[in-house]
mmCIF file with all atom_site columns, C-alpha atoms in Angstrom:
data_model
loop_
_atom_site.group_PDB
_atom_site.id
_atom_site.type_symbol
_atom_site.label_atom_id
_atom_site.label_alt_id
_atom_site.label_comp_id
_atom_site.label_asym_id
_atom_site.label_entity_id
_atom_site.label_seq_id
_atom_site.pdbx_PDB_ins_code
_atom_site.Cartn_x
_atom_site.Cartn_y
_atom_site.Cartn_z
_atom_site.occupancy
_atom_site.B_iso_or_equiv
_atom_site.pdbx_formal_charge
_atom_site.auth_seq_id
_atom_site.auth_comp_id
_atom_site.auth_asym_id
_atom_site.auth_atom_id
_atom_site.pdbx_PDB_model_num
ATOM 1   C CA . MET A 1 1   ? -8.074  -17.198 4.569   1.00 0.00 ? 1   MET A CA 1
ATOM 2   C CA . ALA A 1 2   ? -7.455  -16.626 0.886   1.00 0.00 ? 2   ALA A CA 1
ATOM 3   C CA . THR A 1 3   ? -4.731  -15.151 -1.278  1.00 0.00 ? 3   THR A CA 1
ATOM 4   C CA . LEU A 1 4   ? -6.165  -12.362 -3.422  1.00 0.00 ? 4   LEU A CA 1
ATOM 5   C CA . PRO A 1 5   ? -4.958  -11.341 -6.908  1.00 0.00 ? 5   PRO A CA 1
ATOM 6   C CA . ILE A 1 6   ? -2.947  -8.121  -6.870  1.00 0.00 ? 6   ILE A CA 1
ATOM 7   C CA . LEU A 1 7   ? -3.834  -5.422  -9.405  1.00 0.00 ? 7   LEU A CA 1
ATOM 8   C CA . LEU A 1 8   ? -0.975  -4.432  -11.682 1.00 0.00 ? 8   LEU A CA 1
ATOM 9   C CA . TYR A 1 9   ? -0.070  -1.041  -13.085 1.00 0.00 ? 9   TYR A CA 1
ATOM 10  C CA . PRO A 1 10  ? -1.548  0.555   -15.202 1.00 0.00 ? 10  PRO A CA 1
ATOM 11  C CA . ASP A 1 11  ? -4.918  -0.741  -13.908 1.00 0.00 ? 11  ASP A CA 1
ATOM 12  C CA . PRO A 1 12  ? -7.001  2.444   -13.425 1.00 0.00 ? 12  PRO A CA 1
ATOM 13  C CA . ARG A 1 13  ? -8.428  1.143   -10.124 1.00 0.00 ? 13  ARG A CA 1
ATOM 14  C CA . LEU A 1 14  ? -5.011  1.790   -8.574  1.00 0.00 ? 14  LEU A CA 1
ATOM 15  C CA . ARG A 1 15  ? -5.713  5.514   -9.084  1.00 0.00 ? 15  ARG A CA 1
ATOM 16  C CA . GLU A 1 16  ? -9.058  5.527   -7.236  1.00 0.00 ? 16  GLU A CA 1
ATOM 17  C CA . LYS A 1 17  ? -9.224  7.063   -3.781  1.00 0.00 ? 17  LYS A CA 1
ATOM 18  C CA . ALA A 1 18  ? -10.200 4.659   -1.003  1.00 0.00 ? 18  ALA A CA 1
ATOM 19  C CA . ARG A 1 19  ? -13.359 5.152   1.028   1.00 0.00 ? 19  ARG A CA 1
ATOM 20  C CA . THR A 1 20  ? -13.462 5.589   4.779   1.00 0.00 ? 20  THR A CA 1
ATOM 21  C CA . VAL A 1 21  ? -14.347 2.352   6.552   1.00 0.00 ? 21  VAL A CA 1
ATOM 22  C CA . THR A 1 22  ? -17.511 2.637   8.635   1.00 0.00 ? 22  THR A CA 1
ATOM 23  C CA . ASP A 1 23  ? -18.540 -1.027  8.917   1.00 0.00 ? 23  ASP A CA 1
ATOM 24  C CA . PHE A 1 24  ? -16.389 -2.873  11.426  1.00 0.00 ? 24  PHE A CA 1
ATOM 25  C CA . GLY A 1 25  ? -18.336 -6.115  11.255  1.00 0.00 ? 25  GLY A CA 1
ATOM 26  C CA . PRO A 1 26  ? -16.896 -9.620  10.810  1.00 0.00 ? 26  PRO A CA 1
ATOM 27  C CA . GLY A 1 27  ? -16.486 -9.106  7.058   1.00 0.00 ? 27  GLY A CA 1
ATOM 28  C CA . LEU A 1 28  ? -13.801 -6.490  7.691   1.00 0.00 ? 28  LEU A CA 1
ATOM 29  C CA . GLY A 1 29  ? -11.791 -8.856  9.875   1.00 0.00 ? 29  GLY A CA 1
ATOM 30  C CA . ALA A 1 30  ? -12.042 -11.651 7.325   1.00 0.00 ? 30  ALA A CA 1
ATOM 31  C CA . PHE A 1 31  ? -10.913 -9.315  4.551   1.00 0.00 ? 31  PHE A CA 1
ATOM 32  C CA . ALA A 1 32  ? -8.017  -8.044  6.694   1.00 0.00 ? 32  ALA A CA 1
ATOM 33  C CA . ASP A 1 33  ? -6.925  -11.662 7.235   1.00 0.00 ? 33  ASP A CA 1
ATOM 34  C CA . ASP A 1 34  ? -7.075  -12.296 3.471   1.00 0.00 ? 34  ASP A CA 1
ATOM 35  C CA . LEU A 1 35  ? -5.048  -9.139  2.858   1.00 0.00 ? 35  LEU A CA 1
ATOM 36  C CA . ALA A 1 36  ? -2.416  -10.319 5.363   1.00 0.00 ? 36  ALA A CA 1
ATOM 37  C CA . GLU A 1 37  ? -2.329  -13.742 3.678   1.00 0.00 ? 37  GLU A CA 1
ATOM 38  C CA . THR A 1 38  ? -1.873  -12.040 0.297   1.00 0.00 ? 38  THR A CA 1
ATOM 39  C CA . LEU A 1 39  ? 0.951   -9.906  1.708   1.00 0.00 ? 39  LEU A CA 1
ATOM 40  C CA . HIS A 1 40  ? 2.762   -12.929 3.104   1.00 0.00 ? 40  HIS A CA 1
ATOM 41  C CA . ALA A 1 41  ? 2.338   -14.909 -0.125  1.00 0.00 ? 41  ALA A CA 1
ATOM 42  C CA . SER A 1 42  ? 3.766   -11.986 -2.131  1.00 0.00 ? 42  SER A CA 1
ATOM 43  C CA . GLY A 1 43  ? 6.917   -11.620 -0.053  1.00 0.00 ? 43  GLY A CA 1
ATOM 44  C CA . GLY A 1 44  ? 6.244   -7.897  0.379   1.00 0.00 ? 44  GLY A CA 1
ATOM 45  C CA . ILE A 1 45  ? 6.174   -5.804  3.538   1.00 0.00 ? 45  ILE A CA 1
ATOM 46  C CA . GLY A 1 46  ? 2.977   -3.829  2.932   1.00 0.00 ? 46  GLY A CA 1
ATOM 47  C CA . ILE A 1 47  ? -0.250  -3.980  0.957   1.00 0.00 ? 47  ILE A CA 1
ATOM 48  C CA . SER A 1 48  ? -3.356  -1.817  0.767   1.00 0.00 ? 48  SER A CA 1
ATOM 49  C CA . ALA A 1 49  ? -6.937  -2.789  -0.014  1.00 0.00 ? 49  ALA A CA 1
ATOM 50  C CA . PRO A 1 50  ? -6.958  -0.877  -3.344  1.00 0.00 ? 50  PRO A CA 1
ATOM 51  C CA . GLN A 1 51  ? -4.144  -3.130  -4.579  1.00 0.00 ? 51  GLN A CA 1
ATOM 52  C CA . VAL A 1 52  ? -6.589  -6.053  -4.591  1.00 0.00 ? 52  VAL A CA 1
ATOM 53  C CA . GLY A 1 53  ? -9.485  -4.070  -6.047  1.00 0.00 ? 53  GLY A CA 1
ATOM 54  C CA . ASP A 1 54  ? -11.182 -3.119  -2.775  1.00 0.00 ? 54  ASP A CA 1
ATOM 55  C CA . ARG A 1 55  ? -11.854 0.566   -2.159  1.00 0.00 ? 55  ARG A CA 1
ATOM 56  C CA . ARG A 1 56  ? -11.889 0.493   1.625   1.00 0.00 ? 56  ARG A CA 1
ATOM 57  C CA . ALA A 1 57  ? -9.213  2.530   3.427   1.00 0.00 ? 57  ALA A CA 1
ATOM 58  C CA . LEU A 1 58  ? -7.129  -0.137  5.089   1.00 0.00 ? 58  LEU A CA 1
ATOM 59  C CA . LEU A 1 59  ? -3.666  -1.590  4.827   1.00 0.00 ? 59  LEU A CA 1
ATOM 60  C CA . VAL A 1 60  ? -1.557  -4.337  6.318   1.00 0.00 ? 60  VAL A CA 1
ATOM 61  C CA . MET A 1 61  ? 2.171   -4.146  7.045   1.00 0.00 ? 61  MET A CA 1
ATOM 62  C CA . ASP A 1 62  ? 4.488   -6.868  8.300   1.00 0.00 ? 62  ASP A CA 1
ATOM 63  C CA . LEU A 1 63  ? 8.158   -6.016  8.607   1.00 0.00 ? 63  LEU A CA 1
ATOM 64  C CA . SER A 1 64  ? 9.027   -9.019  10.764  1.00 0.00 ? 64  SER A CA 1
ATOM 65  C CA . GLU A 1 65  ? 11.658  -11.459 9.511   1.00 0.00 ? 65  GLU A CA 1
ATOM 66  C CA . ASP A 1 66  ? 9.290   -14.434 9.681   1.00 0.00 ? 66  ASP A CA 1
ATOM 67  C CA . GLY A 1 67  ? 5.961   -12.820 8.712   1.00 0.00 ? 67  GLY A CA 1
ATOM 68  C CA . THR A 1 68  ? 4.425   -13.218 12.159  1.00 0.00 ? 68  THR A CA 1
ATOM 69  C CA . ASP A 1 69  ? 3.607   -9.579  12.950  1.00 0.00 ? 69  ASP A CA 1
ATOM 70  C CA . PRO A 1 70  ? 0.929   -8.316  10.546  1.00 0.00 ? 70  PRO A CA 1
ATOM 71  C CA . GLN A 1 71  ? -0.289  -4.857  11.563  1.00 0.00 ? 71  GLN A CA 1
ATOM 72  C CA . LEU A 1 72  ? -3.660  -3.590  10.373  1.00 0.00 ? 72  LEU A CA 1
ATOM 73  C CA . TYR A 1 73  ? -4.331  0.118   9.917   1.00 0.00 ? 73  TYR A CA 1
ATOM 74  C CA . VAL A 1 74  ? -7.916  1.093   9.108   1.00 0.00 ? 74  VAL A CA 1
ATOM 75  C CA . ASN A 1 75  ? -8.572  4.698   8.018   1.00 0.00 ? 75  ASN A CA 1
ATOM 76  C CA . PRO A 1 76  ? -4.953  5.734   8.697   1.00 0.00 ? 76  PRO A CA 1
ATOM 77  C CA . ARG A 1 77  ? -4.050  9.408   8.922   1.00 0.00 ? 77  ARG A CA 1
ATOM 78  C CA . ILE A 1 78  ? -0.508  10.697  9.200   1.00 0.00 ? 78  ILE A CA 1
ATOM 79  C CA . LEU A 1 79  ? -0.538  13.294  11.958  1.00 0.00 ? 79  LEU A CA 1
ATOM 80  C CA . ALA A 1 80  ? 3.107   14.341  11.873  1.00 0.00 ? 80  ALA A CA 1
ATOM 81  C CA . ALA A 1 81  ? 6.165   13.622  9.766   1.00 0.00 ? 81  ALA A CA 1
ATOM 82  C CA . ASP A 1 82  ? 9.783   14.443  10.481  1.00 0.00 ? 82  ASP A CA 1
ATOM 83  C CA . VAL A 1 83  ? 13.303  13.847  9.122   1.00 0.00 ? 83  VAL A CA 1
ATOM 84  C CA . GLN A 1 84  ? 13.202  13.250  5.394   1.00 0.00 ? 84  GLN A CA 1
ATOM 85  C CA . ALA A 1 85  ? 15.506  10.874  3.566   1.00 0.00 ? 85  ALA A CA 1
ATOM 86  C CA . LEU A 1 86  ? 15.976  9.420   0.117   1.00 0.00 ? 86  LEU A CA 1
ATOM 87  C CA . VAL A 1 87  ? 14.757  5.807   0.276   1.00 0.00 ? 87  VAL A CA 1
ATOM 88  C CA . GLU A 1 88  ? 14.558  2.987   -2.250  1.00 0.00 ? 88  GLU A CA 1
ATOM 89  C CA . GLU A 1 89  ? 11.046  1.699   -2.912  1.00 0.00 ? 89  GLU A CA 1
ATOM 90  C CA . SER A 1 90  ? 9.312   -0.893  -5.022  1.00 0.00 ? 90  SER A CA 1
ATOM 91  C CA . CYS A 1 91  ? 5.688   -1.970  -5.249  1.00 0.00 ? 91  CYS A CA 1
ATOM 92  C CA . LEU A 1 92  ? 3.767   -5.236  -5.560  1.00 0.00 ? 92  LEU A CA 1
ATOM 93  C CA . SER A 1 93  ? 1.545   -3.569  -8.174  1.00 0.00 ? 93  SER A CA 1
ATOM 94  C CA . ILE A 1 94  ? 4.509   -2.405  -10.278 1.00 0.00 ? 94  ILE A CA 1
ATOM 95  C CA . PRO A 1 95  ? 6.819   -5.428  -10.556 1.00 0.00 ? 95  PRO A CA 1
ATOM 96  C CA . GLY A 1 96  ? 10.302  -4.851  -11.866 1.00 0.00 ? 96  GLY A CA 1
ATOM 97  C CA . VAL A 1 97  ? 10.430  -1.157  -10.954 1.00 0.00 ? 97  VAL A CA 1
ATOM 98  C CA . VAL A 1 98  ? 12.600  0.254   -8.170  1.00 0.00 ? 98  VAL A CA 1
ATOM 99  C CA . GLY A 1 99  ? 13.161  3.919   -7.478  1.00 0.00 ? 99  GLY A CA 1
ATOM 100 C CA . ASN A 1 100 ? 14.455  6.397   -4.928  1.00 0.00 ? 100 ASN A CA 1
ATOM 101 C CA . VAL A 1 101 ? 11.893  8.745   -3.393  1.00 0.00 ? 101 VAL A CA 1
ATOM 102 C CA . VAL A 1 102 ? 11.922  11.243  -0.547  1.00 0.00 ? 102 VAL A CA 1
ATOM 103 C CA . ARG A 1 103 ? 9.984   10.086  2.530   1.00 0.00 ? 103 ARG A CA 1
ATOM 104 C CA . SER A 1 104 ? 9.861   10.998  6.186   1.00 0.00 ? 104 SER A CA 1
ATOM 105 C CA . ILE A 1 105 ? 11.556  8.409   8.332   1.00 0.00 ? 105 ILE A CA 1
ATOM 106 C CA . ARG A 1 106 ? 9.695   9.376   11.505  1.00 0.00 ? 106 ARG A CA 1
ATOM 107 C CA . ILE A 1 107 ? 5.918   9.728   11.564  1.00 0.00 ? 107 ILE A CA 1
ATOM 108 C CA . ARG A 1 108 ? 2.966   9.671   13.916  1.00 0.00 ? 108 ARG A CA 1
ATOM 109 C CA . VAL A 1 109 ? -0.149  7.928   12.637  1.00 0.00 ? 109 VAL A CA 1
ATOM 110 C CA . ARG A 1 110 ? -3.714  7.628   13.885  1.00 0.00 ? 110 ARG A CA 1
ATOM 111 C CA . ALA A 1 111 ? -5.795  4.684   12.695  1.00 0.00 ? 111 ALA A CA 1
ATOM 112 C CA . GLN A 1 112 ? -8.397  2.176   13.787  1.00 0.00 ? 112 GLN A CA 1
ATOM 113 C CA . ASP A 1 113 ? -8.145  -1.543  14.420  1.00 0.00 ? 113 ASP A CA 1
ATOM 114 C CA . ARG A 1 114 ? -10.499 -4.266  13.154  1.00 0.00 ? 114 ARG A CA 1
ATOM 115 C CA . ARG A 1 115 ? -13.023 -3.429  15.906  1.00 0.00 ? 115 ARG A CA 1
ATOM 116 C CA . GLY A 1 116 ? -12.984 0.298   15.139  1.00 0.00 ? 116 GLY A CA 1
ATOM 117 C CA . GLU A 1 117 ? -10.907 1.259   18.186  1.00 0.00 ? 117 GLU A CA 1
ATOM 118 C CA . THR A 1 118 ? -8.690  4.274   17.512  1.00 0.00 ? 118 THR A CA 1
ATOM 119 C CA . PHE A 1 119 ? -4.966  4.119   18.226  1.00 0.00 ? 119 PHE A CA 1
ATOM 120 C CA . GLU A 1 120 ? -1.894  6.248   17.587  1.00 0.00 ? 120 GLU A CA 1
ATOM 121 C CA . ARG A 1 121 ? 1.629   5.035   16.883  1.00 0.00 ? 121 ARG A CA 1
ATOM 122 C CA . GLU A 1 122 ? 5.047   6.520   16.316  1.00 0.00 ? 122 GLU A CA 1
ATOM 123 C CA . LEU A 1 123 ? 6.804   4.791   13.426  1.00 0.00 ? 123 LEU A CA 1
ATOM 124 C CA . ALA A 1 124 ? 10.409  5.106   12.353  1.00 0.00 ? 124 ALA A CA 1
ATOM 125 C CA . ASP A 1 125 ? 12.663  4.044   9.519   1.00 0.00 ? 125 ASP A CA 1
ATOM 126 C CA . MET A 1 126 ? 11.252  1.349   7.209   1.00 0.00 ? 126 MET A CA 1
ATOM 127 C CA . SER A 1 127 ? 7.948   1.128   9.129   1.00 0.00 ? 127 SER A CA 1
ATOM 128 C CA . ALA A 1 128 ? 7.384   4.852   8.549   1.00 0.00 ? 128 ALA A CA 1
ATOM 129 C CA . VAL A 1 129 ? 8.341   4.576   4.878   1.00 0.00 ? 129 VAL A CA 1
ATOM 130 C CA . CYS A 1 130 ? 6.116   1.540   4.320   1.00 0.00 ? 130 CYS A CA 1
ATOM 131 C CA . LEU A 1 131 ? 3.090   3.164   5.932   1.00 0.00 ? 131 LEU A CA 1
ATOM 132 C CA . GLN A 1 132 ? 3.497   6.313   3.806   1.00 0.00 ? 132 GLN A CA 1
ATOM 133 C CA . HIS A 1 133 ? 3.778   4.170   0.655   1.00 0.00 ? 133 HIS A CA 1
ATOM 134 C CA . GLU A 1 134 ? 0.552   2.336   1.522   1.00 0.00 ? 134 GLU A CA 1
ATOM 135 C CA . VAL A 1 135 ? -1.281  5.538   2.490   1.00 0.00 ? 135 VAL A CA 1
ATOM 136 C CA . ASP A 1 136 ? -0.357  6.854   -0.957  1.00 0.00 ? 136 ASP A CA 1
ATOM 137 C CA . HIS A 1 137 ? -2.195  3.831   -2.408  1.00 0.00 ? 137 HIS A CA 1
ATOM 138 C CA . LEU A 1 138 ? -5.269  4.753   -0.349  1.00 0.00 ? 138 LEU A CA 1
ATOM 139 C CA . GLU A 1 139 ? -5.126  8.204   -1.942  1.00 0.00 ? 139 GLU A CA 1
ATOM 140 C CA . GLY A 1 140 ? -4.763  6.831   -5.479  1.00 0.00 ? 140 GLY A CA 1
ATOM 141 C CA . ARG A 1 141 ? -1.050  7.652   -5.761  1.00 0.00 ? 141 ARG A CA 1
ATOM 142 C CA . LEU A 1 142 ? 1.827   5.363   -6.670  1.00 0.00 ? 142 LEU A CA 1
ATOM 143 C CA . PHE A 1 143 ? 5.438   5.665   -5.611  1.00 0.00 ? 143 PHE A CA 1
ATOM 144 C CA . ILE A 1 144 ? 6.436   6.260   -9.237  1.00 0.00 ? 144 ILE A CA 1
ATOM 145 C CA . ASP A 1 145 ? 4.467   9.533   -9.079  1.00 0.00 ? 145 ASP A CA 1
ATOM 146 C CA . ARG A 1 146 ? 7.155   10.764  -6.662  1.00 0.00 ? 146 ARG A CA 1
ATOM 147 C CA . LEU A 1 147 ? 10.042  10.048  -9.042  1.00 0.00 ? 147 LEU A CA 1
ATOM 148 C CA . PRO A 1 148 ? 11.682  12.775  -11.162 1.00 0.00 ? 148 PRO A CA 1
ATOM 149 C CA . LEU A 1 149 ? 10.044  13.101  -14.590 1.00 0.00 ? 149 LEU A CA 1
ATOM 150 C CA . LEU A 1 150 ? 12.572  11.135  -16.658 1.00 0.00 ? 150 LEU A CA 1
ATOM 151 C CA . ARG A 1 151 ? 12.802  8.334   -14.081 1.00 0.00 ? 151 ARG A CA 1
ATOM 152 C CA . ARG A 1 152 ? 8.972   8.260   -13.859 1.00 0.00 ? 152 ARG A CA 1
ATOM 153 C CA . LEU A 1 153 ? 8.678   7.848   -17.624 1.00 0.00 ? 153 LEU A CA 1
ATOM 154 C CA . GLN A 1 154 ? 11.280  5.090   -17.563 1.00 0.00 ? 154 GLN A CA 1
ATOM 155 C CA . ALA A 1 155 ? 9.447   3.332   -14.695 1.00 0.00 ? 155 ALA A CA 1
ATOM 156 C CA . ARG A 1 156 ? 6.162   3.445   -16.608 1.00 0.00 ? 156 ARG A CA 1
ATOM 157 C CA . TRP A 1 157 ? 7.884   1.981   -19.664 1.00 0.00 ? 157 TRP A CA 1
ATOM 158 C CA . VAL A 1 158 ? 9.456   -0.843  -17.598 1.00 0.00 ? 158 VAL A CA 1
ATOM 159 C CA . ALA A 1 159 ? 6.115   -1.614  -15.929 1.00 0.00 ? 159 ALA A CA 1
ATOM 160 C CA . GLY A 1 160 ? 4.346   -1.694  -19.293 1.00 0.00 ? 160 GLY A CA 1
ATOM 161 C CA . ARG A 1 161 ? 7.032   -3.949  -20.774 1.00 0.00 ? 161 ARG A CA 1
ATOM 162 C CA . HIS A 1 162 ? 6.730   -6.301  -17.799 1.00 0.00 ? 162 HIS A CA 1
ATOM 163 C CA . ALA A 1 163 ? 2.958   -6.487  -18.257 1.00 0.00 ? 163 ALA A CA 1
ATOM 164 C CA . ARG A 1 164 ? 3.325   -7.211  -21.978 1.00 0.00 ? 164 ARG A CA 1
ATOM 165 C CA . GLU A 1 165 ? 6.028   -9.844  -21.484 1.00 0.00 ? 165 GLU A CA 1
ATOM 166 C CA . THR A 1 166 ? 4.180   -11.701 -18.743 1.00 0.00 ? 166 THR A CA 1
ATOM 167 C CA . GLY A 1 167 ? 0.733   -11.274 -20.225 1.00 0.00 ? 167 GLY A CA 1
ATOM 168 C CA . ALA A 1 168 ? -0.293  -9.900  -16.836 1.00 0.00 ? 168 ALA A CA 1
ATOM 169 C CA . ARG A 1 169 ? -3.889  -8.969  -16.564 1.00 0.00 ? 169 ARG A CA 1
ATOM 170 C CA . ALA A 1 170 ? -5.237  -6.881  -13.722 1.00 0.00 ? 170 ALA A CA 1
ATOM 171 C CA . THR A 1 171 ? -8.525  -8.309  -12.577 1.00 0.00 ? 171 THR A CA 1
ATOM 172 C CA . ALA A 1 172 ? -10.571 -7.843  -9.457  1.00 0.00 ? 172 ALA A CA 1
ATOM 173 C CA . PRO A 1 173 ? -10.944 -10.922 -7.298  1.00 0.00 ? 173 PRO A CA 1
ATOM 174 C CA . ALA A 1 174 ? -14.392 -12.455 -7.126  1.00 0.00 ? 174 ALA A CA 1
ATOM 175 C CA . GLY A 1 175 ? -16.553 -11.067 -4.369  1.00 0.00 ? 175 GLY A CA 1
ATOM 176 C CA . VAL A 1 176 ? -14.289 -8.128  -3.534  1.00 0.00 ? 176 VAL A CA 1
ATOM 177 C CA . THR A 1 177 ? -16.036 -4.801  -3.552  1.00 0.00 ? 177 THR A CA 1
ATOM 178 C CA . GLY A 1 178 ? -15.430 -1.692  -1.672  1.00 0.00 ? 178 GLY A CA 1
#
């Protein structure tokens, strides 16, 4: 397994829509393992393929305390959403920015596993919020797009300042396509 570089805002690849996964060969499983490794190394709870420069529609979440429960969702679709709440979010691709957005805290999702088998799950609370955040990435949206205008402008300024101060460069990892 490998840790992949995470793209940082304002990299335009973060705005590209992911493509439906049709190839469920061994390469998909290896990439999913690398994505899980990247998630665990980052200290986050969710990551999508577009965040590492890959345009396939898949994401990994792990909300366990010890990072031992990575869950892969390939081609996820939210079927139902219920009970909205104001929740605090941040993003691995936008370091230093935190904001409150409205999300459903109960959802039903349909997705596929690494073999292409379809499954459905009911998610609640932080699992539901995390999945919606990552599905937004698959659609080329960022959580800051959901902020009120003034807060969104402030978030973009903070993200840009962070990139300038750290000299962060968003680059695609070698060999990752999509």
